[in-house]
C-alpha positions as a printed NumPy array, in Angstrom:
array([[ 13.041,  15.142,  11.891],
       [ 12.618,  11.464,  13.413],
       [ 16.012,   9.567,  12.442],
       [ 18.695,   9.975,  10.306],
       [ 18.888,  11.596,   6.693],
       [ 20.002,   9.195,   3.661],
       [ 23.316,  10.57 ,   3.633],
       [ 23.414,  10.17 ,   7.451],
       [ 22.545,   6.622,   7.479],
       [ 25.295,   5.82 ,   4.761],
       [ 28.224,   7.731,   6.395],
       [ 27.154,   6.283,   9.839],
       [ 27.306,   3.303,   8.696],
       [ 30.973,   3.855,   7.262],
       [ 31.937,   4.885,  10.438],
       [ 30.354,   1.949,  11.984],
       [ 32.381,  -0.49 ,   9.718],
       [ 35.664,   1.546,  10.22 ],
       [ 35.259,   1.124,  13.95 ],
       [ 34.797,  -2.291,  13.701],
       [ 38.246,  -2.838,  11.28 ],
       [ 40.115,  -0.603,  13.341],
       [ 39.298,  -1.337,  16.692],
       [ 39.319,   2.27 ,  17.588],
       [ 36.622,   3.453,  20.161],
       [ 35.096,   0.388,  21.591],
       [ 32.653,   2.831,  23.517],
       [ 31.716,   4.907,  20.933],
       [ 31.066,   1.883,  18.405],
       [ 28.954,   0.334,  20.908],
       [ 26.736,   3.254,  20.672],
       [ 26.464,   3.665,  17.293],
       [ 25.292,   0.143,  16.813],
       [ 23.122,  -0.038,  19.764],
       [ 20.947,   3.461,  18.238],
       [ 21.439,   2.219,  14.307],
       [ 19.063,  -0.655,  14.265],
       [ 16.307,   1.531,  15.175],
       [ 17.629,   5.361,  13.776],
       [ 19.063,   3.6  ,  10.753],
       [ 16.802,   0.972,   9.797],
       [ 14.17 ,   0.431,  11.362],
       [ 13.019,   3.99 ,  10.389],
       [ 13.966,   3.806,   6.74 ],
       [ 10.371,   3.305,   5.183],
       [ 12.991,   1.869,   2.849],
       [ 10.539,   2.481,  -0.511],
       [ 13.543,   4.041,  -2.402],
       [ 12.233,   7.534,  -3.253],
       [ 15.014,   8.763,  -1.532],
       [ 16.406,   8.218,  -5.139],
       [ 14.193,  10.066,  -6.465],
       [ 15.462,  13.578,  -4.599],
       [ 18.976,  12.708,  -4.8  ],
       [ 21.276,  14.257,  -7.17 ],
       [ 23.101,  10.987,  -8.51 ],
       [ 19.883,   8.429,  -8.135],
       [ 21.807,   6.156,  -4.642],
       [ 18.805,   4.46 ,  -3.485],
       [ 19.479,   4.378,   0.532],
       [ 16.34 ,   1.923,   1.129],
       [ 18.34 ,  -0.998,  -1.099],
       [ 21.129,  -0.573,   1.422],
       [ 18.895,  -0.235,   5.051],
       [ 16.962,  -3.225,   3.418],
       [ 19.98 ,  -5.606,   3.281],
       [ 21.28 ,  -4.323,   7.092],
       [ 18.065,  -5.552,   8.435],
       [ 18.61 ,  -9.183,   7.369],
       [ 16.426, -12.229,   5.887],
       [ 13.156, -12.266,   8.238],
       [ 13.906, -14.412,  11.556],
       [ 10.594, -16.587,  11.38 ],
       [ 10.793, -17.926,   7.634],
       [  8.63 , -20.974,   8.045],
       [  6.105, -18.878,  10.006],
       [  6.116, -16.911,   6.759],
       [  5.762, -19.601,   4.372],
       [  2.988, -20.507,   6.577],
       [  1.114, -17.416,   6.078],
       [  1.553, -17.264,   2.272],
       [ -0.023, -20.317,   2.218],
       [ -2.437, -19.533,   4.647],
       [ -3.677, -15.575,   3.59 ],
       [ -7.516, -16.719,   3.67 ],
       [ -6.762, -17.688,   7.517],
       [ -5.022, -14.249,   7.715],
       [ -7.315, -12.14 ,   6.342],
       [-10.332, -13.291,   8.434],
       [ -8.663, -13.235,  11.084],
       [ -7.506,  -9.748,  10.661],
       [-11.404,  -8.712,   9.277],
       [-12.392, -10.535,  12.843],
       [-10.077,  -8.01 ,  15.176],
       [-11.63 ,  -4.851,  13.032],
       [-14.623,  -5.903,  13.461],
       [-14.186,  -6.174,  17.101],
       [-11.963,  -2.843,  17.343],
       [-15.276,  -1.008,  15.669],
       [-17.269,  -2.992,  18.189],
       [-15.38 ,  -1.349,  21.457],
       [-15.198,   2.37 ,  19.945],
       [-18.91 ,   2.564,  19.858],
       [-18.657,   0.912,  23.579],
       [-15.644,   2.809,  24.77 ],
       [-15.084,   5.48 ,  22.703],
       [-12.351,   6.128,  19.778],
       [ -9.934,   7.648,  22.434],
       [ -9.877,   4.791,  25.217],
       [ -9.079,   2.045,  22.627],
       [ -6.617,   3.621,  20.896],
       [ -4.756,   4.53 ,  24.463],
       [ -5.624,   0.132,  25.148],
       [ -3.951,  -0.437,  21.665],
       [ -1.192,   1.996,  22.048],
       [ -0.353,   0.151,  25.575],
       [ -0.749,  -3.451,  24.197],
       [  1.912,  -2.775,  21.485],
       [  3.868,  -0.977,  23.956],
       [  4.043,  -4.75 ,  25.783],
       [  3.473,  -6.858,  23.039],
       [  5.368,  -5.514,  19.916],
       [  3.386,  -8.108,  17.36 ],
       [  0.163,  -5.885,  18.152],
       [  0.269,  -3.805,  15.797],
       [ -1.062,  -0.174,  16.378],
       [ -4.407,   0.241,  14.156],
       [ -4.383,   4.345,  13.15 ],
       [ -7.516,   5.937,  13.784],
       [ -8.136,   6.582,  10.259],
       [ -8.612,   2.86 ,   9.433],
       [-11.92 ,   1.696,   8.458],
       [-13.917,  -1.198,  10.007],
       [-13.812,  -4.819,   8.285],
       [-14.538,  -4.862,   4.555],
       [-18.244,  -6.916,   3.632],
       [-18.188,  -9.949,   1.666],
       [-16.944,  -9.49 ,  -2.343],
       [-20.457,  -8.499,  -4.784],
       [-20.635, -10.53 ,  -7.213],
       [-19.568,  -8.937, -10.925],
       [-22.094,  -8.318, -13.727],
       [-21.617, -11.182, -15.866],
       [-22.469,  -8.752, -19.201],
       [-20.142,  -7.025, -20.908],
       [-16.233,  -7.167, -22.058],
       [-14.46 ,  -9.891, -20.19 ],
       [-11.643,  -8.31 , -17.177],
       [ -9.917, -10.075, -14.801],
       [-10.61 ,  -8.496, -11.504],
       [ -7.34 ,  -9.175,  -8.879],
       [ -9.028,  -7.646,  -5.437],
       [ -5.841,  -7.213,  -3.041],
       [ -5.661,  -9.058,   0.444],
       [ -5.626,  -5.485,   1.353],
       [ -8.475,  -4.506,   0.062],
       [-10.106,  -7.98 ,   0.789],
       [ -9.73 ,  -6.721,   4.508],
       [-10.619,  -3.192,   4.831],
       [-13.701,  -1.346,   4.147],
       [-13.502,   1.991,   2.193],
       [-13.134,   5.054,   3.951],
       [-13.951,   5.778,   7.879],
       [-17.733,   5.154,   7.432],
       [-17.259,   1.728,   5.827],
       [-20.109,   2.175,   3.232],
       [-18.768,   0.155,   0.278],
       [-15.995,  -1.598,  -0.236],
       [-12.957,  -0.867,  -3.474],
       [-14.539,  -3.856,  -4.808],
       [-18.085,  -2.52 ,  -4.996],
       [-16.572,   0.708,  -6.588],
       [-14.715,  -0.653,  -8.809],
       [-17.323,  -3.059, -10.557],
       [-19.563,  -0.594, -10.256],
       [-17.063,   1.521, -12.659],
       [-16.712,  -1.574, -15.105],
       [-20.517,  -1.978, -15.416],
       [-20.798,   1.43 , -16.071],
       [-18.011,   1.181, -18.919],
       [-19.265,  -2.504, -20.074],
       [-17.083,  -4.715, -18.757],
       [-17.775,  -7.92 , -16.843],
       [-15.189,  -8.709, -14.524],
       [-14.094, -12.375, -13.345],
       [-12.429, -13.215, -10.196],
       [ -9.12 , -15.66 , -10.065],
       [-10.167, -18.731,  -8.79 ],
       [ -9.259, -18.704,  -5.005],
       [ -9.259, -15.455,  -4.403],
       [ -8.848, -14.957,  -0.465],
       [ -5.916, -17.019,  -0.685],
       [ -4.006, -14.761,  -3.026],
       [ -1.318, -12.392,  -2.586],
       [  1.22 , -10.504,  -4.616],
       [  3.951, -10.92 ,  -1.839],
       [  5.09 ,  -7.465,  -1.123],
       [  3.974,  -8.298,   2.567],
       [  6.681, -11.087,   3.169],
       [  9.257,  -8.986,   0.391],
       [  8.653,  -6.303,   2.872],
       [  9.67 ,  -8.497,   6.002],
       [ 13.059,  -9.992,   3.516],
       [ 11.124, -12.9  ,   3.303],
       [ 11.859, -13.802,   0.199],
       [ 10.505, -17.901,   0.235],
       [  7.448, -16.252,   1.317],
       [  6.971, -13.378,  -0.847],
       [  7.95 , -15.731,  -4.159],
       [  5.548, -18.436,  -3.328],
       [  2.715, -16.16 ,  -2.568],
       [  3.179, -14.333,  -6.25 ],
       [  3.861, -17.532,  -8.458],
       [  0.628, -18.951,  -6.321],
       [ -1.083, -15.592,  -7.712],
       [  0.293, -15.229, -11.211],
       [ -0.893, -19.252, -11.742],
       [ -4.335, -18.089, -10.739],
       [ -4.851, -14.964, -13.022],
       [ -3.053, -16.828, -15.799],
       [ -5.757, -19.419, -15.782],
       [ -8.483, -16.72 , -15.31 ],
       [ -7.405, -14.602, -17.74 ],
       [ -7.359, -17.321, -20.4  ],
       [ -3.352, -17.764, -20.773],
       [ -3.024, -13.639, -20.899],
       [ -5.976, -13.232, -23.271],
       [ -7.945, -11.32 , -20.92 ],
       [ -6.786,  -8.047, -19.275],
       [ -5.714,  -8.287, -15.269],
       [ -6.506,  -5.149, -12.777],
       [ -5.121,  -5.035, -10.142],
       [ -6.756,  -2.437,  -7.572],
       [ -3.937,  -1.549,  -4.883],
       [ -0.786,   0.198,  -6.291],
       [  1.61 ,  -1.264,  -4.214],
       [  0.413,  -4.644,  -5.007],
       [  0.755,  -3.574,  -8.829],
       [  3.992,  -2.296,  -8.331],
       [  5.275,  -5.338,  -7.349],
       [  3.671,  -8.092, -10.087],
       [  4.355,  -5.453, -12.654],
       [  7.828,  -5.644, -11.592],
       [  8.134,  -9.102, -11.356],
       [  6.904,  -9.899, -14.745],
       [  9.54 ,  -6.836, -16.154],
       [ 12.356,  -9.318, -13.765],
       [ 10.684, -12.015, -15.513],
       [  9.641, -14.048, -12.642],
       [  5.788, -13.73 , -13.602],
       [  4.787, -15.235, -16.645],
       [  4.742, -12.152, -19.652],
       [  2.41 , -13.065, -21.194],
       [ -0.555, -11.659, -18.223],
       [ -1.703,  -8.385, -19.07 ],
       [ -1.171,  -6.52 , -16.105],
       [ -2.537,  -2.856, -15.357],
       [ -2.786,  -0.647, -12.337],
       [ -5.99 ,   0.558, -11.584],
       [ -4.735,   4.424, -12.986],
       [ -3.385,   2.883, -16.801],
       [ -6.345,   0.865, -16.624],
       [ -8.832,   3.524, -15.768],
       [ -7.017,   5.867, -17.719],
       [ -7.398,   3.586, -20.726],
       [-10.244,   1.672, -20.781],
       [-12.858,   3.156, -18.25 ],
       [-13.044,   6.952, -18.465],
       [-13.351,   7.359, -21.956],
       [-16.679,   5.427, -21.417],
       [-17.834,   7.57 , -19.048],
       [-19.625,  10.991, -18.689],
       [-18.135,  12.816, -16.115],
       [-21.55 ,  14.774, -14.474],
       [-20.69 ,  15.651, -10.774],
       [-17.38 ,  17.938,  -9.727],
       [-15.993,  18.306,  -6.526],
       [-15.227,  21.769,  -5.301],
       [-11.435,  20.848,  -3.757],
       [ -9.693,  17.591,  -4.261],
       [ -6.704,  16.728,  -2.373],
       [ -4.253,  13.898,  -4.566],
       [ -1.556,  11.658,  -3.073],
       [  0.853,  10.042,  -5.975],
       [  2.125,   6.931,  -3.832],
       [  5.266,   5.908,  -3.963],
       [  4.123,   2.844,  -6.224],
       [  2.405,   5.316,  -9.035],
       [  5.977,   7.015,  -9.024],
       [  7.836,   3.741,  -9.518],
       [  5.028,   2.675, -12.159],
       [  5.379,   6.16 , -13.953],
       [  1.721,   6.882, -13.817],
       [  1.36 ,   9.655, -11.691],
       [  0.857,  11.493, -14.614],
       [ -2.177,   9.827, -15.472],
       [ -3.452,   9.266, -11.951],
       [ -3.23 ,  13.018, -11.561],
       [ -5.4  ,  13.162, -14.525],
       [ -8.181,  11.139, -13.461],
       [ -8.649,  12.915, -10.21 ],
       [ -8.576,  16.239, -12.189],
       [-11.58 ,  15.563, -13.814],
       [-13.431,  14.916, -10.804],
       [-12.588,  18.23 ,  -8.978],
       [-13.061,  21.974, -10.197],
       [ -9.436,  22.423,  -8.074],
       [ -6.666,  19.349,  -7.345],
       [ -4.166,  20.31 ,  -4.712],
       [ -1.032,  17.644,  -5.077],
       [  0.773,  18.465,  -2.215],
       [  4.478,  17.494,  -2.767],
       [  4.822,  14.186,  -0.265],
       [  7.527,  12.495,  -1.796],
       [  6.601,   9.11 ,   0.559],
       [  3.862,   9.299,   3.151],
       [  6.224,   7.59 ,   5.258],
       [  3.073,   4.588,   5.802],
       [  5.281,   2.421,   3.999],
       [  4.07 ,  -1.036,   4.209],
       [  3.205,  -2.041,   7.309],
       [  5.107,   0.606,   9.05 ],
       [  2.223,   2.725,   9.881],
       [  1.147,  -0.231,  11.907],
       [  4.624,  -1.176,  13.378],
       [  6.437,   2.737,  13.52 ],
       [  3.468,   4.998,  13.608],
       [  5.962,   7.747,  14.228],
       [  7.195,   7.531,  10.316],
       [  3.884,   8.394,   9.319],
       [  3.193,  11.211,  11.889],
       [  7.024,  12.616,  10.94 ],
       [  6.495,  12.181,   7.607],
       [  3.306,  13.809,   6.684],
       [  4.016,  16.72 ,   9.861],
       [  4.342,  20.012,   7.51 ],
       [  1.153,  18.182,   4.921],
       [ -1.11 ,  21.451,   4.598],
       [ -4.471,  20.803,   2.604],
       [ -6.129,  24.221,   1.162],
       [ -8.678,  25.701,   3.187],
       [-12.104,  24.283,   3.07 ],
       [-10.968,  20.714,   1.255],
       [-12.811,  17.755,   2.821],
       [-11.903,  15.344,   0.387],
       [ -8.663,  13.554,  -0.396],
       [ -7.652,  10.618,  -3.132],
       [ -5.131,   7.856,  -3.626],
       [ -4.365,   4.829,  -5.212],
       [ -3.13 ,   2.918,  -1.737],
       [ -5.03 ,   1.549,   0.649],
       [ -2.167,   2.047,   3.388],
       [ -1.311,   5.61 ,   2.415],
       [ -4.992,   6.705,   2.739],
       [ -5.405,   5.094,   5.683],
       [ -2.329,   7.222,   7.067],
       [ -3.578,  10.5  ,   5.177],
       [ -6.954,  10.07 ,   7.297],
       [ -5.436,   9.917,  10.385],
       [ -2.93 ,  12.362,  10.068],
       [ -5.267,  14.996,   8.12 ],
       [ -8.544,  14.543,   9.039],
       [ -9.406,  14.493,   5.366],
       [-11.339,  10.802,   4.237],
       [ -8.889,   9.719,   1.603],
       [-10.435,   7.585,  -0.438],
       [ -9.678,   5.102,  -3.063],
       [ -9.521,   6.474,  -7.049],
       [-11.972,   3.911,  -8.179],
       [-14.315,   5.509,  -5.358],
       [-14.025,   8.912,  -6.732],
       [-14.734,   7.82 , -10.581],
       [-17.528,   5.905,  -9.253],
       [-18.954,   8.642,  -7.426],
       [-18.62 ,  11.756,  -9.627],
       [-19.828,   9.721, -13.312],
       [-22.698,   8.496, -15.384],
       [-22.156,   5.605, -18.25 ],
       [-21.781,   7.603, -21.477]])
């Protein structure tokens, strides 16, 4: 509805090549490659669930990555790795000011200043009107119980839960493992960690494999050489240390969960389940797919709600960063998304995706540990 199918993109790009062999059709080849970059690639949210719908598994997103080259700026990537506690203030700073000029100008006029600032300078990115404010400074973790290594994303480091801003994931989240009596630890140097998927995202790969071997050092010495269980509270940041250890680029022996195996396993059995929500929307991310735990993701929202809706969204089209950069993906992506009547609530394990669910629904998707935290007691 926005660009080109997967099978589009691939025989497009055949006939691009062939043209360019042949020498046939100088006019027609320049306009195929002058509309690919952005029909093509640009608009692939290139997370490979394209493979999941098609009949022999070709993942298109492996081939739109590679067309779209090594990132142009590497050093200024390398930079940022080393630099994401500069980053991340910096990026709390502008949300904090962007909350500051909606209560003096209104939601509308800033997002029509923000829309026309991006229009002029393309590294503004547009902010959605379903992200939160700034997130507050980490709580510190109850220092009794069963010892977890607690690996808050840069993501999540930044952004406040949900459109009010109440709590942050963090506060959640240990509020789930004092509940289930565990005391989690932070790595040391937290807000300068990052799994990499940022700069992987951007084919920056110098980037992207500094910034994890900076983060897997850090929770291997706070986890006690892999003696002490990891979470990690953003899927997509899961997804891609989980990965990297199964590669064998992170060191095997960290014992790394996502927040639904790790939930699933270790916190709701501890917990009685007292409060139900009437309707319950669920996004799987793409992530949770990859990981193979929608199952138990699905699960854990299902005891919070007397009816789930998961509403088949095969990719929310947020993708990244995209939903900052290509808004449209989003919007084209989640177009025919149809929540039963009445449902005012909404649940996912990605910060980006829930951002983009918010806008695009009006729903306030909110983070899994949120809804655990919310609807149970400590058995």
């Amino acid at each position: 509805g926005l660009s080109l199918t997967p099978r589009q993109r691939i025989v497009l790009w055949r006939r691009i090549n062939h043209l360019q062999r042949s020498g046939e059709a100088p006019a027609e080849l320049s306009s195929h490659q002058s509309q690919y970059r952005y029909l093509g690639i640009d608009t692939c949210a290139a997370t490979g669930m394209c493979a999941t719908r098609c009949p022999v598994g070709i993942n298109t997103g492996t081939l739109m990555k590679q067309l779209k080259g090594a990132s142009p700026r590497p050093d200024a990537a390398r930079w940022a790795a080393g630099h994401m506690r500069l980053l991340t203030a910096g990026a709390r700073l502008g949300l904090g000011v962007r909350a500051s000029a909606q209560k003096l100008l209104g939601k509308p006029a800033v997002q029509a200043l923000n829309r026309s600032l991006h229009h002029t300078f393309k590294t503004i990115p547009i902010v959605p009107l379903g992200a939160p404010g700034p997130a507050r400074r980490l709580p510190t973790p109850s220092a009794q119980g069963e010892p977890v290594v607690y690996f808050v994303s840069c993501v999540n480091r930044t952004l406040a839960e949900g459109r009010d801003g109440a709590a942050s994931v963090a506060e959640h989240t240990l509020s789930l493992f004092a509940k289930a009596g565990f005391a989690a630890r932070y790595p040391d140097n937290l807000d300068a960690l990052c799994c990499g998927q940022p700069f992987d995202s951007k084919n920056a790969a110098d980037a992207a494999e500094l910034a994890s071997s900076q983060t897997a050092k850090a929770l291997l010495a706070a986890s006690d050489n892999g003696r002490i269980p990891v979470y990690i509270d953003n899927g997509p940041c899961a997804e891609r240390l989980i990965t990297a250890q199964r590669e064998g680029r992170v060191d095997a022996r960290l014992k790394l969960y996502d927040a639904a195996s790790f939930l699933s396993e270790f916190i709701a059995p501890r917990l009685n389940f007292t409060r139900q929500l009437d309707q319950l929307a669920l996004h799987v991310p793409c992530s949770a797919s990859k990981l193979g735990v929608g199952g138990k993701l699905t699960a854990l929202a299902r005891r919070c709600a007397t009816q789930l809706s998961v509403p088949d969204i095969a990719c929310c089209g947020f993708a990244g960063d995209k939903g900052f950069t290509t808004p449209e993906l989003n919007a084209n992506s989640l177009k025919r998304l149809q929540l039963p009547a009445g449902c005012a609530h909404g649940v996912s394990m990605s910060r980006t995706c829930q951002i983009g669910l918010t806008t695009h629904t009006g729903v306030d998707y909110q983070s899994i540990e949120a809804l655990l935290d919310a609807c149970s007691d400590p058995a």
